[in-house]
């Protein structure tokens, strides 16, 4: 191909190729969904609650260090003192999770958890010494 023919071909492709506005080629980030975690107990107890407030970049990142993405809160719970946390996640079906436990105690505090996405309860759990709420099966 001669230089003149090559230049003509490049010019034709340039004219036929649509030019997009800056930033329009990027996909919009997924919309954040409102997630509400609620944990209660039938009897007063100090509990350890693990929850997800930030989605890991990849599954590999999570599996290498799950506690980096699942902080722990140590809180006093009871029938009239629930623990409630609101977070925003792009993919709650994959990452929303709350888990609560009391450890070994002489009495069973009986835990109950609830996970709501955009105001709709999508998971509940309960147990004598702990509970897990998640859409995903871990």
CSV table of N, CA and C in Angstrom, one decimal:
chain,number,residue,atom,x,y,z
A,1,UNK,N,0.9,-1.2,0.0
A,1,UNK,CA,0.0,0.0,0.0
A,1,UNK,C,0.9,1.2,0.0
A,2,UNK,N,0.6,2.2,-0.9
A,2,UNK,CA,1.4,3.4,-0.9
A,2,UNK,C,1.0,4.3,0.2
A,3,UNK,N,1.9,5.3,0.4
A,3,UNK,CA,1.6,6.2,1.5
A,3,UNK,C,0.4,7.0,1.3
A,4,UNK,N,0.1,7.4,0.0
A,4,UNK,CA,-1.1,8.1,-0.3
A,4,UNK,C,-2.4,7.3,0.0
A,5,UNK,N,-2.3,6.0,-0.4
A,5,UNK,CA,-3.5,5.1,-0.2
A,5,UNK,C,-3.7,4.9,1.3
A,6,UNK,N,-2.6,4.7,2.1
A,6,UNK,CA,-2.7,4.5,3.5
A,6,UNK,C,-3.3,5.8,4.2
A,7,UNK,N,-2.8,6.9,3.8
A,7,UNK,CA,-3.3,8.2,4.3
A,7,UNK,C,-4.8,8.3,4.0
A,8,UNK,N,-5.2,8.0,2.8
A,8,UNK,CA,-6.7,8.0,2.5
A,8,UNK,C,-7.5,7.1,3.3
A,9,UNK,N,-7.0,5.9,3.6
A,9,UNK,CA,-7.7,4.9,4.4
A,9,UNK,C,-7.8,5.4,5.8
A,10,UNK,N,-6.8,5.9,6.4
A,10,UNK,CA,-6.8,6.4,7.7
A,10,UNK,C,-7.8,7.6,7.8
A,11,UNK,N,-7.8,8.5,6.8
A,11,UNK,CA,-8.7,9.6,6.8
A,11,UNK,C,-10.2,9.1,6.8
A,12,UNK,N,-10.4,8.1,6.0
A,12,UNK,CA,-11.8,7.6,5.8
A,12,UNK,C,-12.3,6.9,7.1
A,13,UNK,N,-11.4,6.2,7.8
A,13,UNK,CA,-11.8,5.6,9.1
A,13,UNK,C,-12.0,6.6,10.1
A,14,UNK,N,-11.2,7.7,10.1
A,14,UNK,CA,-11.3,8.7,11.1
A,14,UNK,C,-12.6,9.5,10.9
A,15,UNK,N,-13.0,9.7,9.7
A,15,UNK,CA,-14.3,10.4,9.4
A,15,UNK,C,-15.5,9.5,9.8
A,16,UNK,N,-15.4,8.2,9.6
A,16,UNK,CA,-16.5,7.3,9.8
A,16,UNK,C,-16.6,6.8,11.3
A,17,UNK,N,-15.6,7.0,12.1
A,17,UNK,CA,-15.6,6.6,13.5
A,17,UNK,C,-16.2,7.7,14.3
A,18,UNK,N,-17.3,7.4,15.0
A,18,UNK,CA,-18.0,8.4,15.8
A,18,UNK,C,-17.0,8.7,17.0
A,19,UNK,N,-17.0,10.0,17.4
A,19,UNK,CA,-16.2,10.4,18.5
A,19,UNK,C,-17.2,10.7,19.6
A,20,UNK,N,-16.9,10.1,20.8
A,20,UNK,CA,-17.7,10.2,21.9
A,20,UNK,C,-17.2,11.3,22.8
A,21,UNK,N,-18.1,11.9,23.6
A,21,UNK,CA,-17.8,12.9,24.5
A,21,UNK,C,-16.9,12.3,25.6
A,22,UNK,N,-16.1,13.1,26.2
A,22,UNK,CA,-15.2,12.6,27.3
A,22,UNK,C,-16.1,12.0,28.4
A,23,UNK,N,-15.7,10.8,28.8
A,23,UNK,CA,-16.4,10.1,29.9
A,23,UNK,C,-17.6,9.3,29.5
A,24,UNK,N,-18.1,9.5,28.3
A,24,UNK,CA,-19.3,8.8,27.9
A,24,UNK,C,-19.1,7.3,27.6
A,25,UNK,N,-17.8,6.9,27.4
A,25,UNK,CA,-17.5,5.5,27.1
A,25,UNK,C,-17.5,4.7,28.4
A,26,UNK,N,-17.4,5.4,29.5
A,26,UNK,CA,-17.4,4.6,30.8
A,26,UNK,C,-18.8,4.2,31.2
A,27,UNK,N,-18.9,3.0,31.8
A,27,UNK,CA,-20.2,2.6,32.3
A,27,UNK,C,-20.5,3.3,33.6
A,28,UNK,N,-21.7,3.6,33.8
A,28,UNK,CA,-22.1,4.3,35.1
A,28,UNK,C,-21.9,3.3,36.2
A,29,UNK,N,-21.4,3.7,37.3
A,29,UNK,CA,-21.3,2.8,38.5
A,29,UNK,C,-22.7,2.3,38.9
A,30,UNK,N,-22.8,1.1,39.4
A,30,UNK,CA,-24.1,0.5,39.8
A,30,UNK,C,-24.7,1.4,40.9
A,31,UNK,N,-26.0,1.5,40.9
A,31,UNK,CA,-26.7,2.3,41.9
A,31,UNK,C,-26.5,1.6,43.3
A,32,UNK,N,-26.3,2.4,44.3
A,32,UNK,CA,-26.2,1.9,45.6
A,32,UNK,C,-27.6,1.6,46.2
A,33,UNK,N,-27.7,0.5,46.9
A,33,UNK,CA,-28.9,0.1,47.5
A,33,UNK,C,-28.8,0.3,49.0
A,34,UNK,N,-29.9,0.7,49.6
A,34,UNK,CA,-29.9,1.0,51.1
A,34,UNK,C,-30.1,-0.4,51.8
A,35,UNK,N,-29.1,-0.7,52.6
A,35,UNK,CA,-29.2,-2.0,53.4
A,35,UNK,C,-29.3,-1.6,54.9
A,36,UNK,N,-30.2,-2.3,55.6
A,36,UNK,CA,-30.4,-2.0,57.0
A,36,UNK,C,-30.2,-3.4,57.7
A,37,UNK,N,-29.3,-3.4,58.7
A,37,UNK,CA,-29.1,-4.5,59.5
A,37,UNK,C,-29.7,-4.2,60.9
A,38,UNK,N,-30.4,-5.2,61.5
A,38,UNK,CA,-31.0,-5.1,62.8
A,38,UNK,C,-30.8,-6.4,63.6
A,39,UNK,N,-30.2,-6.2,64.8
A,39,UNK,CA,-30.0,-7.4,65.7
A,39,UNK,C,-30.6,-7.1,67.0
A,40,UNK,N,-31.4,-8.0,67.5
A,40,UNK,CA,-32.0,-7.9,68.9
A,40,UNK,C,-31.8,-9.3,69.6
A,41,UNK,N,-32.0,-9.2,70.9
A,41,UNK,CA,-32.0,-10.4,71.7
A,41,UNK,C,-33.2,-10.4,72.7
A,42,UNK,N,-33.6,-11.6,73.1
A,42,UNK,CA,-34.7,-11.7,74.1
A,42,UNK,C,-34.3,-11.3,75.5
A,43,UNK,N,-32.9,-11.5,75.8
A,43,UNK,CA,-32.4,-11.2,77.1
A,43,UNK,C,-31.1,-10.4,76.9
A,44,UNK,N,-30.8,-9.5,77.9
A,44,UNK,CA,-29.7,-8.6,77.7
A,44,UNK,C,-28.4,-9.4,77.6
A,45,UNK,N,-27.5,-8.9,76.7
A,45,UNK,CA,-26.2,-9.6,76.5
A,45,UNK,C,-25.2,-8.6,75.8
A,46,UNK,N,-23.9,-8.9,76.0
A,46,UNK,CA,-22.9,-8.2,75.2
A,46,UNK,C,-22.6,-9.1,74.1
A,47,UNK,N,-22.7,-8.6,72.9
A,47,UNK,CA,-22.6,-9.4,71.7
A,47,UNK,C,-21.5,-8.9,70.8
A,48,UNK,N,-20.9,-9.9,70.0
A,48,UNK,CA,-20.0,-9.5,68.9
A,48,UNK,C,-20.9,-9.6,67.6
A,49,UNK,N,-20.8,-8.5,66.8
A,49,UNK,CA,-21.6,-8.4,65.6
A,49,UNK,C,-20.6,-8.1,64.5
A,50,UNK,N,-20.6,-9.0,63.5
A,50,UNK,CA,-19.8,-8.9,62.3
A,50,UNK,C,-20.8,-8.5,61.2
A,51,UNK,N,-20.4,-7.5,60.3
A,51,UNK,CA,-21.3,-7.0,59.3
A,51,UNK,C,-20.5,-6.6,58.1
A,52,UNK,N,-21.1,-6.4,57.0
A,52,UNK,CA,-20.5,-6.0,55.7
A,52,UNK,C,-21.0,-4.6,55.4
A,53,UNK,N,-20.1,-3.6,55.4
A,53,UNK,CA,-20.5,-2.3,55.0
A,53,UNK,C,-19.8,-1.8,53.7
A,54,UNK,N,-18.8,-2.6,53.2
A,54,UNK,CA,-18.1,-2.3,52.0
A,54,UNK,C,-17.9,-3.6,51.2
A,55,UNK,N,-18.2,-3.5,49.9
A,55,UNK,CA,-18.0,-4.7,49.1
A,55,UNK,C,-16.6,-4.8,48.7
A,56,UNK,N,-16.0,-6.0,48.8
A,56,UNK,CA,-14.6,-6.2,48.4
A,56,UNK,C,-14.5,-6.0,46.8
A,57,UNK,N,-13.4,-5.6,46.3
A,57,UNK,CA,-13.2,-5.4,44.9
A,57,UNK,C,-13.4,-6.7,44.1
A,58,UNK,N,-13.0,-7.8,44.7
A,58,UNK,CA,-13.1,-9.1,44.1
A,58,UNK,C,-13.3,-10.2,45.1
A,59,UNK,N,-13.8,-11.3,44.7
A,59,UNK,CA,-13.9,-12.5,45.6
A,59,UNK,C,-12.6,-12.9,46.2
A,60,UNK,N,-11.5,-12.8,45.4
A,60,UNK,CA,-10.2,-13.2,45.9
A,60,UNK,C,-9.7,-12.3,47.0
A,61,UNK,N,-10.0,-11.0,46.9
A,61,UNK,CA,-9.6,-10.1,47.9
A,61,UNK,C,-10.4,-10.4,49.2
A,62,UNK,N,-11.6,-10.7,49.1
A,62,UNK,CA,-12.4,-11.1,50.3
A,62,UNK,C,-11.9,-12.4,50.9
A,63,UNK,N,-11.7,-13.4,50.1
A,63,UNK,CA,-11.3,-14.7,50.6
A,63,UNK,C,-9.9,-14.7,51.2
A,64,UNK,N,-9.0,-13.8,50.8
A,64,UNK,CA,-7.7,-13.7,51.4
A,64,UNK,C,-7.7,-13.0,52.8
A,65,UNK,N,-8.7,-12.2,53.0
A,65,UNK,CA,-8.8,-11.5,54.3
A,65,UNK,C,-10.3,-11.1,54.6
A,66,UNK,N,-11.2,-12.0,54.9
A,66,UNK,CA,-12.6,-11.6,55.1
A,66,UNK,C,-12.8,-10.6,56.2
A,67,UNK,N,-12.0,-10.6,57.2
A,67,UNK,CA,-12.2,-9.7,58.3
A,67,UNK,C,-11.9,-8.2,58.0
A,68,UNK,N,-11.1,-8.0,56.9
A,68,UNK,CA,-10.9,-6.7,56.4
A,68,UNK,C,-12.2,-6.1,55.9
A,69,UNK,N,-13.1,-6.9,55.4
A,69,UNK,CA,-14.3,-6.4,54.8
A,69,UNK,C,-15.5,-6.7,55.8
A,70,UNK,N,-15.3,-7.3,56.9
A,70,UNK,CA,-16.3,-7.6,57.9
A,70,UNK,C,-15.9,-7.1,59.3
A,71,UNK,N,-16.1,-5.8,59.5
A,71,UNK,CA,-15.7,-5.3,60.8
A,71,UNK,C,-16.6,-5.9,61.9
A,72,UNK,N,-16.1,-5.8,63.1
A,72,UNK,CA,-16.8,-6.3,64.3
A,72,UNK,C,-17.2,-5.1,65.2
A,73,UNK,N,-18.4,-5.2,65.7
A,73,UNK,CA,-18.9,-4.3,66.7
A,73,UNK,C,-19.2,-5.1,68.0
A,74,UNK,N,-18.7,-4.6,69.1
A,74,UNK,CA,-19.1,-5.2,70.4
A,74,UNK,C,-20.1,-4.3,71.1
A,75,UNK,N,-21.3,-4.8,71.2
A,75,UNK,CA,-22.4,-4.0,71.7
A,75,UNK,C,-23.3,-4.7,72.7
A,76,UNK,N,-23.9,-3.9,73.5
A,76,UNK,CA,-24.9,-4.4,74.5
A,76,UNK,C,-26.3,-4.4,73.8
A,77,UNK,N,-26.9,-5.6,73.9
A,77,UNK,CA,-28.2,-5.8,73.2
A,77,UNK,C,-29.2,-6.2,74.3
A,78,UNK,N,-30.5,-6.1,73.9
A,78,UNK,CA,-31.5,-6.5,74.8
A,78,UNK,C,-32.9,-6.3,74.0
A,79,UNK,N,-34.0,-6.7,74.7
A,79,UNK,CA,-35.2,-6.6,74.0
A,79,UNK,C,-35.6,-5.2,73.6
A,80,UNK,N,-35.1,-4.2,74.4
A,80,UNK,CA,-35.4,-2.8,74.1
A,80,UNK,C,-34.2,-2.0,73.6
A,81,UNK,N,-33.1,-2.7,73.4
A,81,UNK,CA,-31.9,-2.1,72.9
A,81,UNK,C,-31.4,-2.8,71.6
A,82,UNK,N,-32.0,-2.6,70.5
A,82,UNK,CA,-31.5,-3.3,69.3
A,82,UNK,C,-30.3,-2.6,68.7
A,83,UNK,N,-29.5,-3.3,67.9
A,83,UNK,CA,-28.4,-2.7,67.1
A,83,UNK,C,-28.9,-2.5,65.7
A,84,UNK,N,-28.9,-1.3,65.2
A,84,UNK,CA,-29.3,-1.0,63.8
A,84,UNK,C,-28.2,-0.3,63.1
A,85,UNK,N,-27.9,-0.7,61.9
A,85,UNK,CA,-26.9,-0.1,61.1
A,85,UNK,C,-27.4,0.0,59.6
A,86,UNK,N,-27.3,1.2,59.0
A,86,UNK,CA,-27.7,1.5,57.7
A,86,UNK,C,-26.4,1.6,56.8
A,87,UNK,N,-26.3,0.9,55.8
A,87,UNK,CA,-25.1,1.0,54.8
A,87,UNK,C,-25.7,1.0,53.4
A,88,UNK,N,-24.8,1.4,52.5
A,88,UNK,CA,-25.1,1.4,51.1
A,88,UNK,C,-24.2,0.4,50.3
A,89,UNK,N,-24.8,-0.5,49.6
A,89,UNK,CA,-24.0,-1.5,48.8
A,89,UNK,C,-24.6,-1.6,47.4
A,90,UNK,N,-23.7,-1.8,46.5
A,90,UNK,CA,-24.2,-1.9,45.1
A,90,UNK,C,-24.8,-3.3,44.8
A,91,UNK,N,-24.3,-4.3,45.5
A,91,UNK,CA,-24.7,-5.7,45.2
A,91,UNK,C,-25.1,-6.4,46.5
A,92,UNK,N,-26.1,-6.0,47.2
A,92,UNK,CA,-26.5,-6.6,48.5
A,92,UNK,C,-26.8,-8.1,48.4
A,93,UNK,N,-27.3,-8.6,47.2
A,93,UNK,CA,-27.5,-10.0,47.1
A,93,UNK,C,-26.2,-10.8,47.2
A,94,UNK,N,-25.1,-10.2,46.9
A,94,UNK,CA,-23.8,-10.9,47.0
A,94,UNK,C,-23.1,-10.6,48.3
A,95,UNK,N,-23.2,-9.4,48.8
A,95,UNK,CA,-22.3,-9.0,49.9
A,95,UNK,C,-23.0,-8.6,51.2
A,96,UNK,N,-24.3,-8.3,51.3
A,96,UNK,CA,-24.9,-7.9,52.5
A,96,UNK,C,-24.9,-9.1,53.5
A,97,UNK,N,-24.5,-8.9,54.7
A,97,UNK,CA,-24.4,-9.9,55.7
A,97,UNK,C,-24.2,-9.3,57.1
A,98,UNK,N,-24.9,-9.9,58.1
A,98,UNK,CA,-24.7,-9.5,59.5
A,98,UNK,C,-24.8,-10.8,60.3
A,99,UNK,N,-23.9,-11.0,61.2
A,99,UNK,CA,-23.8,-12.1,62.1
A,99,UNK,C,-23.6,-11.7,63.5
A,100,UNK,N,-24.3,-12.3,64.5
A,100,UNK,CA,-24.2,-11.9,65.9
A,100,UNK,C,-24.0,-13.1,66.7
A,101,UNK,N,-23.2,-13.0,67.7
A,101,UNK,CA,-23.0,-14.2,68.7
A,101,UNK,C,-22.7,-13.6,70.1
A,102,UNK,N,-22.9,-14.5,71.0
A,102,UNK,CA,-22.6,-14.1,72.4
A,102,UNK,C,-21.5,-14.9,73.0
A,103,UNK,N,-21.1,-16.0,72.3
A,103,UNK,CA,-20.1,-16.9,72.9
A,103,UNK,C,-20.7,-17.7,74.0
A,104,UNK,N,-19.9,-18.2,74.8
A,104,UNK,CA,-20.4,-19.1,75.9
A,104,UNK,C,-20.9,-18.3,77.1
A,105,UNK,N,-22.1,-18.6,77.4
A,105,UNK,CA,-22.8,-17.9,78.5
A,105,UNK,C,-23.6,-19.0,79.3
A,106,UNK,N,-23.9,-18.8,80.5
A,106,UNK,CA,-24.8,-19.7,81.2
A,106,UNK,C,-26.2,-19.7,80.7
A,107,UNK,N,-26.7,-18.5,80.2
A,107,UNK,CA,-28.0,-18.4,79.7
A,107,UNK,C,-28.0,-18.2,78.2
A,108,UNK,N,-29.1,-18.5,77.5
A,108,UNK,CA,-29.2,-18.2,76.1
A,108,UNK,C,-29.9,-16.9,75.9
A,109,UNK,N,-29.3,-15.9,75.3
A,109,UNK,CA,-29.9,-14.6,75.0
A,109,UNK,C,-30.9,-14.7,73.9
A,110,UNK,N,-30.9,-15.6,73.1
A,110,UNK,CA,-31.8,-15.8,71.9
A,110,UNK,C,-31.7,-14.6,71.0
A,111,UNK,N,-30.9,-14.7,70.0
A,111,UNK,CA,-30.7,-13.7,69.0
A,111,UNK,C,-31.7,-13.7,67.8
A,112,UNK,N,-31.9,-12.5,67.3
A,112,UNK,CA,-32.7,-12.4,66.1
A,112,UNK,C,-32.1,-11.3,65.2
A,113,UNK,N,-31.9,-11.6,63.9
A,113,UNK,CA,-31.4,-10.6,63.0
A,113,UNK,C,-32.3,-10.4,61.8
A,114,UNK,N,-32.2,-9.3,61.2
A,114,UNK,CA,-33.0,-8.9,60.1
A,114,UNK,C,-32.2,-8.1,59.1
A,115,UNK,N,-32.3,-8.4,57.8
A,115,UNK,CA,-31.6,-7.7,56.8
A,115,UNK,C,-32.6,-7.2,55.8
A,116,UNK,N,-32.6,-5.9,55.6
A,116,UNK,CA,-33.6,-5.3,54.7
A,116,UNK,C,-32.8,-4.5,53.6
A,117,UNK,N,-33.3,-4.6,52.4
A,117,UNK,CA,-32.7,-3.9,51.2
A,117,UNK,C,-33.8,-3.0,50.7
A,118,UNK,N,-33.5,-1.7,50.6
A,118,UNK,CA,-34.4,-0.7,50.2
A,118,UNK,C,-35.8,-0.8,50.9
A,119,UNK,N,-35.7,-1.1,52.2
A,119,UNK,CA,-36.9,-1.1,53.0
A,119,UNK,C,-37.7,-2.4,53.0
A,120,UNK,N,-37.2,-3.4,52.2
A,120,UNK,CA,-37.9,-4.7,52.2
A,120,UNK,C,-37.0,-5.7,52.9
A,121,UNK,N,-37.6,-6.4,53.8
A,121,UNK,CA,-36.9,-7.5,54.6
A,121,UNK,C,-36.6,-8.6,53.6
A,122,UNK,N,-35.4,-9.0,53.4
A,122,UNK,CA,-35.0,-10.1,52.5
A,122,UNK,C,-34.4,-11.3,53.2
A,123,UNK,N,-34.0,-11.1,54.5
A,123,UNK,CA,-33.5,-12.3,55.2
A,123,UNK,C,-33.7,-12.1,56.7
A,124,UNK,N,-34.0,-13.1,57.4
A,124,UNK,CA,-34.1,-13.1,58.9
A,124,UNK,C,-33.3,-14.4,59.4
A,125,UNK,N,-33.0,-14.3,60.6
A,125,UNK,CA,-32.3,-15.5,61.2
A,125,UNK,C,-32.5,-15.4,62.7
A,126,UNK,N,-32.4,-16.5,63.4
A,126,UNK,CA,-32.5,-16.5,64.9
A,126,UNK,C,-31.8,-17.7,65.4
A,127,UNK,N,-31.4,-17.6,66.7
A,127,UNK,CA,-30.8,-18.8,67.3
A,127,UNK,C,-30.5,-18.5,68.8
A,128,UNK,N,-30.4,-19.5,69.6
A,128,UNK,CA,-30.2,-19.3,71.0
A,128,UNK,C,-28.9,-18.5,71.4
A,129,UNK,N,-27.8,-18.7,70.7
A,129,UNK,CA,-26.6,-18.1,71.0
A,129,UNK,C,-26.0,-17.3,69.9
A,130,UNK,N,-26.7,-17.2,68.7
A,130,UNK,CA,-26.2,-16.4,67.6
A,130,UNK,C,-27.2,-16.5,66.4
A,131,UNK,N,-27.0,-15.6,65.5
A,131,UNK,CA,-27.8,-15.6,64.3
A,131,UNK,C,-27.0,-15.0,63.1
A,132,UNK,N,-27.4,-15.5,61.9
A,132,UNK,CA,-26.8,-15.0,60.7
A,132,UNK,C,-27.9,-14.6,59.7
A,133,UNK,N,-27.7,-13.4,59.1
A,133,UNK,CA,-28.6,-12.9,58.1
A,133,UNK,C,-27.9,-12.6,56.8
A,134,UNK,N,-28.2,-13.2,55.7
A,134,UNK,CA,-27.6,-13.0,54.4
A,134,UNK,C,-28.5,-13.4,53.3
A,135,UNK,N,-28.5,-12.8,52.2
A,135,UNK,CA,-29.2,-13.3,51.0
A,135,UNK,C,-28.4,-14.5,50.4
A,136,UNK,N,-27.1,-14.3,50.4
A,136,UNK,CA,-26.2,-15.3,49.9
A,136,UNK,C,-26.0,-16.4,50.9
A,137,UNK,N,-25.9,-17.7,50.4
A,137,UNK,CA,-25.6,-18.8,51.3
A,137,UNK,C,-24.1,-18.9,51.4
A,138,UNK,N,-23.6,-18.7,52.6
A,138,UNK,CA,-22.2,-18.8,52.8
A,138,UNK,C,-21.9,-20.2,53.2
